[in-house]
Coordinates of C-alpha atoms and ligand atoms in Angstrom, one line a residue:
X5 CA -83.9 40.5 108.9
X6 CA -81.6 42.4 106.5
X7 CA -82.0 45.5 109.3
X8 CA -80.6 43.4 111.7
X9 CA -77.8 41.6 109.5
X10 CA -76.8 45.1 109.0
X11 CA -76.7 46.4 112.3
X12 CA -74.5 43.7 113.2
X13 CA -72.2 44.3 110.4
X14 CA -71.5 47.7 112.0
X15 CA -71.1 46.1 115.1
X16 CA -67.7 44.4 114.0
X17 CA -64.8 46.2 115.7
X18 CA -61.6 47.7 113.6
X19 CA -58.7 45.1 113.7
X20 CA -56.9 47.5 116.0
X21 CA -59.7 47.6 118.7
X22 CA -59.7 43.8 119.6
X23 CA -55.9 44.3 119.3
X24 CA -56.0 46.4 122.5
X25 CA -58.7 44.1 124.2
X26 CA -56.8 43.3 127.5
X27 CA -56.9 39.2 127.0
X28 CA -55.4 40.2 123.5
X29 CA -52.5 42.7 124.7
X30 CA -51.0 39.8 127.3
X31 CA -51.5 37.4 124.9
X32 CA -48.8 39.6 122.8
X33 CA -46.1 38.5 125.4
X34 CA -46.3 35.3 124.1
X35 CA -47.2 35.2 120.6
X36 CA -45.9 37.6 118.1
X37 CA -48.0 39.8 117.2
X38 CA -48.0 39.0 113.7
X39 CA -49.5 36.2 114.3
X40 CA -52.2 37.6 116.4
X41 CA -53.6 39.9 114.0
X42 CA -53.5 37.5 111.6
X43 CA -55.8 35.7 113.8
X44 CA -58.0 38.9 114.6
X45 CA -58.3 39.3 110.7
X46 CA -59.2 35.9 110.2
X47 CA -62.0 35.6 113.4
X48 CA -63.2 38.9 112.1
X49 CA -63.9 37.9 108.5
X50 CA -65.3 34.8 109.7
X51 CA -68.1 36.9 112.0
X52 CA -68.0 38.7 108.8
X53 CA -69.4 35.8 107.0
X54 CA -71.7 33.8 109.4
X55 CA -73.3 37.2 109.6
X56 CA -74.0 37.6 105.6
X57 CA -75.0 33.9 105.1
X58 CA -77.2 33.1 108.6
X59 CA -80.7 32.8 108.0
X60 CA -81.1 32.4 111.9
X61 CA -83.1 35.6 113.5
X62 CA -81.8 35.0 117.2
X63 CA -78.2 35.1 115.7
X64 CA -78.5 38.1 114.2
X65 CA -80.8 39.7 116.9
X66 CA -78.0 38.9 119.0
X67 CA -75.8 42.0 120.0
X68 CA -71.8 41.2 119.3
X69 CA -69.6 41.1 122.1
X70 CA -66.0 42.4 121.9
X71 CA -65.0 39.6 124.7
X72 CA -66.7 36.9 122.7
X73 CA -64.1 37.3 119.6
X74 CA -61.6 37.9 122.1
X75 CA -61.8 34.9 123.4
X76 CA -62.0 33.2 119.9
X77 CA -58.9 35.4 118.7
X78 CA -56.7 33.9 121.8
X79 CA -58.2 30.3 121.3
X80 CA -57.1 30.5 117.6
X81 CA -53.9 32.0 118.3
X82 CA -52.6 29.8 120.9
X83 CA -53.5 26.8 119.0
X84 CA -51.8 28.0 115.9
X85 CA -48.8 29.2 118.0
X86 CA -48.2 25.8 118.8
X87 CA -45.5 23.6 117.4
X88 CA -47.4 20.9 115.5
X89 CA -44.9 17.9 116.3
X90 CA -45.1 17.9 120.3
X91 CA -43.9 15.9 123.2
X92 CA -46.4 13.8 124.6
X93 CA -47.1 11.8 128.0
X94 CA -47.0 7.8 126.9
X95 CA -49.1 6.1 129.8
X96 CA -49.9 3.4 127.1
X97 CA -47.5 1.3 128.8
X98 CA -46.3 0.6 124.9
X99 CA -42.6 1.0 125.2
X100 CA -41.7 0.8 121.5
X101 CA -45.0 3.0 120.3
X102 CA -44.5 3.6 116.4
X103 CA -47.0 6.1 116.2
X104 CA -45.1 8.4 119.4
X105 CA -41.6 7.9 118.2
X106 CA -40.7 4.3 119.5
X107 CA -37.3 4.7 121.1
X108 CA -36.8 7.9 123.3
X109 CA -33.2 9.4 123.1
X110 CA -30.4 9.3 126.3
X111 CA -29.8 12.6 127.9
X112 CA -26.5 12.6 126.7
X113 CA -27.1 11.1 123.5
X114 CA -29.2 14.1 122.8
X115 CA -26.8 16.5 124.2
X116 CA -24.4 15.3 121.4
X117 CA -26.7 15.3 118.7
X118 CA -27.5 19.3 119.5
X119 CA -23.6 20.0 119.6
X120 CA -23.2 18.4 116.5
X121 CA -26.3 20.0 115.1
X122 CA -25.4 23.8 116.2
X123 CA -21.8 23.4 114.3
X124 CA -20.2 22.2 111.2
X125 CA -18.7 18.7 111.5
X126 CA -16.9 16.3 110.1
X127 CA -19.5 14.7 108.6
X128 CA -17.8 13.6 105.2
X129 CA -14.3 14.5 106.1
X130 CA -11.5 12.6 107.2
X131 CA -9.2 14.5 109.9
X132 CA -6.2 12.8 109.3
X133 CA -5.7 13.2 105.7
X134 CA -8.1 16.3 104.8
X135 CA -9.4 14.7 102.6
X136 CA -13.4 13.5 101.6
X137 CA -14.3 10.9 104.2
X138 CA -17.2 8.2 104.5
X139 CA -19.8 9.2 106.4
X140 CA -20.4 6.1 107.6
X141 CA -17.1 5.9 109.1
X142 CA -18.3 7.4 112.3
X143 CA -20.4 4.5 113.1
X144 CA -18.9 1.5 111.0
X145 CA -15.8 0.6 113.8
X146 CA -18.5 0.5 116.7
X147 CA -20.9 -1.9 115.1
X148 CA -17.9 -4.1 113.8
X149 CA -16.6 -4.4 117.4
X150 CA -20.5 -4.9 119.0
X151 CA -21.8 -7.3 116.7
X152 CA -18.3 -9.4 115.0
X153 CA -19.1 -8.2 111.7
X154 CA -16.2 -7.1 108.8
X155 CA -17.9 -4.2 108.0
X156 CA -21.3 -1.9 108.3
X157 CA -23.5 1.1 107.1
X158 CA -26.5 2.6 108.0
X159 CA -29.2 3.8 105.6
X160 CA -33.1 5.7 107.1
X161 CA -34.3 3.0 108.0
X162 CA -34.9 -1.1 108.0
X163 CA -37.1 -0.7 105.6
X164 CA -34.6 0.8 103.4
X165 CA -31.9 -1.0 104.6
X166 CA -33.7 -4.5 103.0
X167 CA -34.6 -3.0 100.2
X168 CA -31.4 -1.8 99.2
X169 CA -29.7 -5.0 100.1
X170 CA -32.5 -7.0 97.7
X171 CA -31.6 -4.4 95.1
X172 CA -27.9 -4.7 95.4
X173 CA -27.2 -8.2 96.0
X174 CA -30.4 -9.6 94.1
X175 CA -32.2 -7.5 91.1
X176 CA -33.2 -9.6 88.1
X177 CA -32.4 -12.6 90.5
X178 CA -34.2 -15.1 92.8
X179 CA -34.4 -15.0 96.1
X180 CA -35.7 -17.5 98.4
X181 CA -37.6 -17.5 101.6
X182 CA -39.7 -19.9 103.9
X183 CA -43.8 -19.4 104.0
X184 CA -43.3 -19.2 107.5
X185 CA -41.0 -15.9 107.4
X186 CA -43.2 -13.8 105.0
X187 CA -44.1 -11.0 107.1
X188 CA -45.6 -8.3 107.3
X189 CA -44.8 -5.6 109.7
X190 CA -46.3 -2.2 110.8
X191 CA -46.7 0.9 108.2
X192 CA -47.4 -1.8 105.0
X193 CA -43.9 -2.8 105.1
X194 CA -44.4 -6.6 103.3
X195 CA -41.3 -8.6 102.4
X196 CA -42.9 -9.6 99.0
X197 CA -43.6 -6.2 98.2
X198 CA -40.2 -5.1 99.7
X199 CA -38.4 -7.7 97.2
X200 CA -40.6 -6.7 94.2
X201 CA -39.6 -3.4 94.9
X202 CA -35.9 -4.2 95.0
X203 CA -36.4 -6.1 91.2
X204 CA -35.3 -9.4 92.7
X205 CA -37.9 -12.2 92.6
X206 CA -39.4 -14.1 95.4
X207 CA -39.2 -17.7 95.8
X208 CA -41.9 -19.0 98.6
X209 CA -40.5 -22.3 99.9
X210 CA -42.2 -24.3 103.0
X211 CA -45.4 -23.8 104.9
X212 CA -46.7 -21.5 107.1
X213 CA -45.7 -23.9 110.0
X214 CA -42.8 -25.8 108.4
X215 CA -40.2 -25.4 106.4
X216 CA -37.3 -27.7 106.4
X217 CA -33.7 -27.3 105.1
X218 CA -34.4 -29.4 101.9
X219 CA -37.0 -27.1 100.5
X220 CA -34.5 -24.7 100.5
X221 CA -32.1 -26.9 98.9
X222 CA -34.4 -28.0 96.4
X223 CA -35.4 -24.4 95.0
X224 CA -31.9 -23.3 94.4
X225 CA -31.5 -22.4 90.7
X226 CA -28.2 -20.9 88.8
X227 CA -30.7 -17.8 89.6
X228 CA -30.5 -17.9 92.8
X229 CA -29.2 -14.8 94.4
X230 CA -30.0 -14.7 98.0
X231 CA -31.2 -17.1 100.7
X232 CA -33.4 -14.6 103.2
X233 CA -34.3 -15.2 106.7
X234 CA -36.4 -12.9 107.9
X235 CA -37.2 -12.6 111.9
X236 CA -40.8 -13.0 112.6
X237 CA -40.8 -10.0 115.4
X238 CA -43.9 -9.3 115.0
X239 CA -45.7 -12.3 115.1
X240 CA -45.4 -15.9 117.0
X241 CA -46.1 -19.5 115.1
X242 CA -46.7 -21.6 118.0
X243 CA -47.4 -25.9 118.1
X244 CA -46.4 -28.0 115.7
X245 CA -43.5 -25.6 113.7
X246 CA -39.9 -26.2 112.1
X247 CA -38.0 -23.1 110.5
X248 CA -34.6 -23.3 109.5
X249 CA -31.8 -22.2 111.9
X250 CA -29.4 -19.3 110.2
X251 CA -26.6 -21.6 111.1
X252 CA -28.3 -24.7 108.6
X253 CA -28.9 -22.3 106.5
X254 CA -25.2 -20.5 106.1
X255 CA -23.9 -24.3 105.6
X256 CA -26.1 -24.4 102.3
X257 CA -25.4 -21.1 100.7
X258 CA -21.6 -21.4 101.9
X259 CA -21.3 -24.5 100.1
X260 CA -23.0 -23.2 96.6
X261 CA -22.0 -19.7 97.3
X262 CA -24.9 -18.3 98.0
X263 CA -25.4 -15.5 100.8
X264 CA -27.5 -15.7 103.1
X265 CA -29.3 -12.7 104.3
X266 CA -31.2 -11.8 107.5
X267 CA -33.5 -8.9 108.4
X268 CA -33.5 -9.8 112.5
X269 CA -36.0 -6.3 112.4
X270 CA -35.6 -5.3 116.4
X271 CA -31.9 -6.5 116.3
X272 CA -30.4 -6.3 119.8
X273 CA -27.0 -6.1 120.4
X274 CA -26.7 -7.8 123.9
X275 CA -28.8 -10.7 125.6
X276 CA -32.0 -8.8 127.1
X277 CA -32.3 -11.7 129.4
X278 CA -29.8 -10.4 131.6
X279 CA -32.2 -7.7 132.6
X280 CA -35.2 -9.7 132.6
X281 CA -36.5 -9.1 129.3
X282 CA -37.3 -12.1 127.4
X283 CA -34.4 -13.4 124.5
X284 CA -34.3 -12.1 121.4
X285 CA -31.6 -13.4 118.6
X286 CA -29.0 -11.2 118.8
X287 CA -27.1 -9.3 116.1
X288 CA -23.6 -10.7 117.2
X289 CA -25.5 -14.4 117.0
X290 CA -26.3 -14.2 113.7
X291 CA -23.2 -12.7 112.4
X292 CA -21.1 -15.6 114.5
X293 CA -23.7 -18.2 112.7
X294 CA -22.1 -16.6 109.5
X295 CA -24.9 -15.1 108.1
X296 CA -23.4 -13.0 105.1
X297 CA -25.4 -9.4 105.7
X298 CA -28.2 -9.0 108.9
X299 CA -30.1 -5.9 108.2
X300 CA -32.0 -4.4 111.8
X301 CA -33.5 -1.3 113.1
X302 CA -31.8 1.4 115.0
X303 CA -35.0 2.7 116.8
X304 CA -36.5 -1.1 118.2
X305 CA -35.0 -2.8 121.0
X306 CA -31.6 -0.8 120.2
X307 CA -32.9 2.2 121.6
X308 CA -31.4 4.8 119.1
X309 CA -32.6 6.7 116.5
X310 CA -34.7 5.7 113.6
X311 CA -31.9 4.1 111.2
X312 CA -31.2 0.7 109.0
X313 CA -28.4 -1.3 109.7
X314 CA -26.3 -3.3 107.9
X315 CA -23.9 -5.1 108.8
X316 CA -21.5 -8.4 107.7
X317 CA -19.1 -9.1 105.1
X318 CA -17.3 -6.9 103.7
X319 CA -17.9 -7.8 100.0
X320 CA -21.0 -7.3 100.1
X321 CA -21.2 -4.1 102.3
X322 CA -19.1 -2.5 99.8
X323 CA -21.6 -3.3 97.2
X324 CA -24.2 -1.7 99.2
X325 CA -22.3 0.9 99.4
X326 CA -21.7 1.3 95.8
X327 CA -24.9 1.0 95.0
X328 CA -26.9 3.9 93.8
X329 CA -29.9 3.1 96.2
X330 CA -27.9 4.1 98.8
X331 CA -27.5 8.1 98.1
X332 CA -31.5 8.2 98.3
X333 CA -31.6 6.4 101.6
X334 CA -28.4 7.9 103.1
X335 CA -28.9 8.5 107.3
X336 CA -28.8 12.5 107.8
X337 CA -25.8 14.0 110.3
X338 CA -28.4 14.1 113.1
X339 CA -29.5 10.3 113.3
X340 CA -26.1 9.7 112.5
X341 CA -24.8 11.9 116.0
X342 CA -27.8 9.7 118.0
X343 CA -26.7 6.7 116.6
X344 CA -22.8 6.8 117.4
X345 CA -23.8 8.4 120.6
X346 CA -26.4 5.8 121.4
X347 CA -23.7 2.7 120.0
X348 CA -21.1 4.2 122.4
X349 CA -23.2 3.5 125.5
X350 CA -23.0 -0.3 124.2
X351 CA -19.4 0.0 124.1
X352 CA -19.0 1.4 127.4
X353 CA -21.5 -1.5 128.8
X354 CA -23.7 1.6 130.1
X355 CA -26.7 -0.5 128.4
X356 CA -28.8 0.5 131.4
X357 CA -28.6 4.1 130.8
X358 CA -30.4 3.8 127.2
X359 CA -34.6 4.5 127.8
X360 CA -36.0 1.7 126.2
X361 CA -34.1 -1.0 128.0
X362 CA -34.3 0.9 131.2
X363 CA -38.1 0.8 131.1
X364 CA -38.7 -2.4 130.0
X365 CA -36.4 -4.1 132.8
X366 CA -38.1 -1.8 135.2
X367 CA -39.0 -4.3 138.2
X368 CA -42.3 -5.0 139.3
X369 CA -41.9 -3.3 142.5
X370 CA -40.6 -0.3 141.5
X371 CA -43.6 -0.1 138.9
X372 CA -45.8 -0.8 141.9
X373 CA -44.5 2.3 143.6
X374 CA -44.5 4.3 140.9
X375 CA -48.7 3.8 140.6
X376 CA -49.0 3.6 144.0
X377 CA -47.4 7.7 144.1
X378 CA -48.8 8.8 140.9
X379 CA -52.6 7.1 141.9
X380 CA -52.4 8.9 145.0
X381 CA -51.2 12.4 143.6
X382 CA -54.3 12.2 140.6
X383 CA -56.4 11.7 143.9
X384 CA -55.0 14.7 145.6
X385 CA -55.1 16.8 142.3
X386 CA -59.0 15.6 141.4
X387 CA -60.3 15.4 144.7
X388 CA -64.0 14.0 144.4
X389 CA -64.1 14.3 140.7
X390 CA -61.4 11.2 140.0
X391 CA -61.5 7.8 141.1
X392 CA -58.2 6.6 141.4
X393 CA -56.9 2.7 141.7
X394 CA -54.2 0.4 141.0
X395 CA -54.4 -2.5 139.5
X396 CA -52.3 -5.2 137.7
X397 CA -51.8 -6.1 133.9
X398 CA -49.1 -6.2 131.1
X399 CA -47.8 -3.7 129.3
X400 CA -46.6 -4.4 125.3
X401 CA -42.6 -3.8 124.1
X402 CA -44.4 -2.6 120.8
X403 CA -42.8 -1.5 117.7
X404 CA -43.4 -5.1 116.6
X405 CA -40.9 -6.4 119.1
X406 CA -41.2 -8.9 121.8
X407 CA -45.2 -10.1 120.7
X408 CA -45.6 -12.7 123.3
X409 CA -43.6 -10.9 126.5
X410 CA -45.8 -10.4 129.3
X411 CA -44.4 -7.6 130.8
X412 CA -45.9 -6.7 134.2
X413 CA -47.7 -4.0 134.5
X414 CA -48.9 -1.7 137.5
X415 CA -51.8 0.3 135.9
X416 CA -53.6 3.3 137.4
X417 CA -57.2 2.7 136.8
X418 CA -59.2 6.1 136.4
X419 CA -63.1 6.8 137.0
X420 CA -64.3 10.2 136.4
X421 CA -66.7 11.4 138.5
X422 CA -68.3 13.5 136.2
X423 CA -68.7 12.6 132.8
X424 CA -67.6 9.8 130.7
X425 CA -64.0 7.8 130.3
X426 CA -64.2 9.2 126.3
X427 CA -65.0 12.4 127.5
X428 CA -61.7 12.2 130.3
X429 CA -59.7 10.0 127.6
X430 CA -60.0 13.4 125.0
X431 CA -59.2 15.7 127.4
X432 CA -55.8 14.5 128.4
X433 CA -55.4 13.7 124.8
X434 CA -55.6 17.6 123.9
X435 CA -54.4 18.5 127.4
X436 CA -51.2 21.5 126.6
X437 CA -48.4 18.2 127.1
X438 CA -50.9 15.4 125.6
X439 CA -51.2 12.2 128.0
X440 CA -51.9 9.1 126.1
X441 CA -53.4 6.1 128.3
X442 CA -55.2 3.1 127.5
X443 CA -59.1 2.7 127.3
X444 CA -61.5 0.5 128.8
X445 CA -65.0 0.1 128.9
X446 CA -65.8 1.7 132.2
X447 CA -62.1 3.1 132.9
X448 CA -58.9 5.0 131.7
X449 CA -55.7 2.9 132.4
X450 CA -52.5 5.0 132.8
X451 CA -49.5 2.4 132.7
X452 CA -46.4 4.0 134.3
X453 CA -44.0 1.8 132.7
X454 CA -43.3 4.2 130.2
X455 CA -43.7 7.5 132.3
X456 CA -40.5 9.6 132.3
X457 CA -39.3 11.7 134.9
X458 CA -41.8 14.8 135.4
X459 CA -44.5 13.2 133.7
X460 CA -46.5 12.1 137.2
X461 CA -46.3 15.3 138.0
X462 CA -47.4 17.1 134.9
X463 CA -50.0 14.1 134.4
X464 CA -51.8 15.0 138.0
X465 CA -52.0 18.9 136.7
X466 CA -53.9 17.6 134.2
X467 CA -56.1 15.7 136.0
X468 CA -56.3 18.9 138.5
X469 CA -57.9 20.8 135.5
X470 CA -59.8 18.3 134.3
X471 CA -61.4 18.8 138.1
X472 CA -61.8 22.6 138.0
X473 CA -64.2 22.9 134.8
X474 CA -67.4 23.6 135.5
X475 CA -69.2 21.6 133.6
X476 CA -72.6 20.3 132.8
X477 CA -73.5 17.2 131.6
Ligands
PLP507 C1 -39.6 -3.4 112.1 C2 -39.2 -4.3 111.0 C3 -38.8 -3.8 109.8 C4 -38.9 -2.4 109.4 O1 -38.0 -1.6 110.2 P1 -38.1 -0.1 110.2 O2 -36.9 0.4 110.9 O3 -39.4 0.3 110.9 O4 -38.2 0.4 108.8 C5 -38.4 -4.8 108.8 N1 -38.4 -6.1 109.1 C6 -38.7 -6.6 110.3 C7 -38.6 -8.1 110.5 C8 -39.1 -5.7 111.3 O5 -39.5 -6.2 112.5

């Protein structure tokens, strides 16, 4: 045994040899070649390795082949090579998918964002006088004239944008919610936890299903610092319910001087309905109800980047803004470039041209051509090794928005031939542009509700691989 562990030792090439192995050579057109003889070095020591420790006599009696660590040296290298934060094909049907992003960018929202990115800006300056600006000027006249409200900021994210407002407006003090609104949300973001975090201290008034204005009334102490309303977007409470309307609840704190605070979560800025997505309360609502600060997302139903918004009166904005909090959980120039860019589109009533309201008001017909084309392109790309359907469903908003939307759905349903739906499902999920669909028992279900443009096209390549492997099962 130690003859032959030996002989295949000597066997292992100089670093330079696989180097000039013809796979290897091309390879260096598109990888530098740094990298690949890092790789050689690293598939070499590893041979190096099995060889000393294997105990197995037909390994070692086995001859080693140059092409063999070629092959290994260009698989290693290539997967390396690769950026590890990638686009991705979403056939989940999930428009608001936390885990790929949620809201995908306008073209010219992007374009914008790249400008600012590849120059210095403004960012903290102000033009007219020279001198050190607010960088949340950029944004702050926008959301005032979309939603009503005095004034606005914008911190990472809504997460942060509660927290800081529970910090700022109500550390050391009480703050009082219904039973019915204590939610949790996606990613371990808790309100009780939240308002621990922030030092103010929660007050649980109500039930589950009901809580009525006089609860609130009747837990309001000289400590009382906030009255929170928090959106249940996550999450329905059907039947036999009563919650407090902002409105009821703005007369209350008005009259003791209380504010009233409301994270809406996915805060829209327009009436969905319009475009045939179901109502959801509405930023400028709230703020015409009189609601003192309403905290949202930037990346949910408002189809912009990942921020926090706040937005309301302007005493208490400028005590966010004061706050100390609010240097740690300042928006970056970026999100901040995507966000104006995004809010302009508002302004200019271009709603329609921002991704995430474009695909969920897709009609059902159009969806039905879209997986009528892209059903019968898999089947010309697979052949006999795909069996390719449509059939009807619901896709989700996501992003714990919209919970009890049934949005239709025109899903194509996908057999393989060969092999099993796990086995299909893994391959497009490591495919070189990763397609994400949806799993069933006995099929994959690509939804293409949330295809963008070129994605049919680079889906049935896929599946036009997938064909070509020779493989056994
Ligand atoms: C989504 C959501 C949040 C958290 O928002 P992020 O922007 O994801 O941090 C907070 N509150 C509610 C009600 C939400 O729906």
């Amino acid at each position: 045994m130690e003859d032959l562990r030996k002989a295949r030792l000597r066997e292992i090439p100089p670093v330079n040899e696989v180097l000039f192995h013809p796979g290897i050579a091309a390879l260096q057109e598109e990888i530098p070649h740094l990298r690949v003889t890092e790789a050689v070095q690293e598939v070499l020591a590893s041979v190096r390795q099995q060889i000393l420790e294997s105990g197995d006599i037909e390994f070692l009696s086995r001859p080693l082949e140059v092409d063999f660590l070629a092959a290994q040296v260009r698989e290693k290298a290539t997967r390396e090579h690769a950026y590890h934060l990638r686009r991705v094909i979403n056939a989940t049907g999930v428009v608001l998918h936390t885990n790929c992003g949620r809201s995908v960018l306008a073209g010219e929202v992007v374009d914008f964002v790249s400008g600012i990115a590849q120059g210095y800006s403004n960012l903290e300056l102000d033009l007219g006088s020279g001198e050190r600006g607010s960088r949340y000027s950029h944004v702050e006249d926008l959301l005032c004239k979309l939603t009503g409200a005095e004034a606005g900021m914008v911190v990472n994210n809504n997460a942060a944008a509660v927290l800081l407002v529970m910090r700022a407006l109500a550390s050391g003090r009480e703050v009082i919610v219904s039973r019915g609104e204590l939610v949790e949300v996606g990613g371990a973001f808790r309100i009780p936890e939240v308002l621990k975090a922030g030092g103010a201290n929660l007050i649980e008034v109500g039930t589950t299903n009901k809580t009525r204005l006089k609860d609130y009334a009747s837990a309001i102490t000289d400590n009382t610092a906030v009255l929170l309303k928090v959106h249940t977007s996550n999450f329905r409470v059907v039947g036999f319910t009563e919650q407090v309307g902002s409105g009821e609840l703005v007369e209350l704190g008005s009259s003791l001087g209380i504010p009233v605070v409301e994270d809406l979560g996915s805060g829209t800025l327009v009436d969905l309905s319009q475009w045939g997505i179901p109502y959801e309360p509405t930023v400028p609502e709230a703020i015409k109800s009189g609601v003192d600060v309403v905290a949202f997302s930037g990346d949910k139903l408002l189809g912009g980047p990942q921020a926090g918004i706040i937005v309301g009166k302007r005493s208490y904005i400028d005590r966010l803004k004061k706050d100390q909090l609010t240097r740690a959980l300042r928006i970056d120039k970026l999100t901040l470039a995507a966000l104006e860019a995004t809010l302009r589109l508002y302004l200019e009533k271009r709603e329609q041209e921002i991704p995430t309201l474009a695909l969920l008001s897709l009609s059902a017909n159009e969806l039905s051509a879209r997986a009528d084309a892209l059903a019968a392109s898999i089947r010309l790309a697979a052949g006999t090794k795909i069996l390719a359907d449509v059939e009807q469903g619901y896709s989700l908003a996501g992003g714990g928005s919209l919970p009890t939307a049934n949005l239709p759905a025109y899903l194509v349903s996908v057999k393989p031939g060969l092999g099993t739906v796990s086995e299909l499902e893994e391959f497009l999920r490591q495919a070189e542009t990763p397609v994400l669909a949806r799993v069933q028992k006995d099929r994959l279900l690509l939804d293409v509700r949330t295809l963008l443009p070129g994605d049919s096209q680079a889906i049935a390549r896929v599946f036009h691989t997938w064909a070509q492997q020779d493989k056994e099962y």
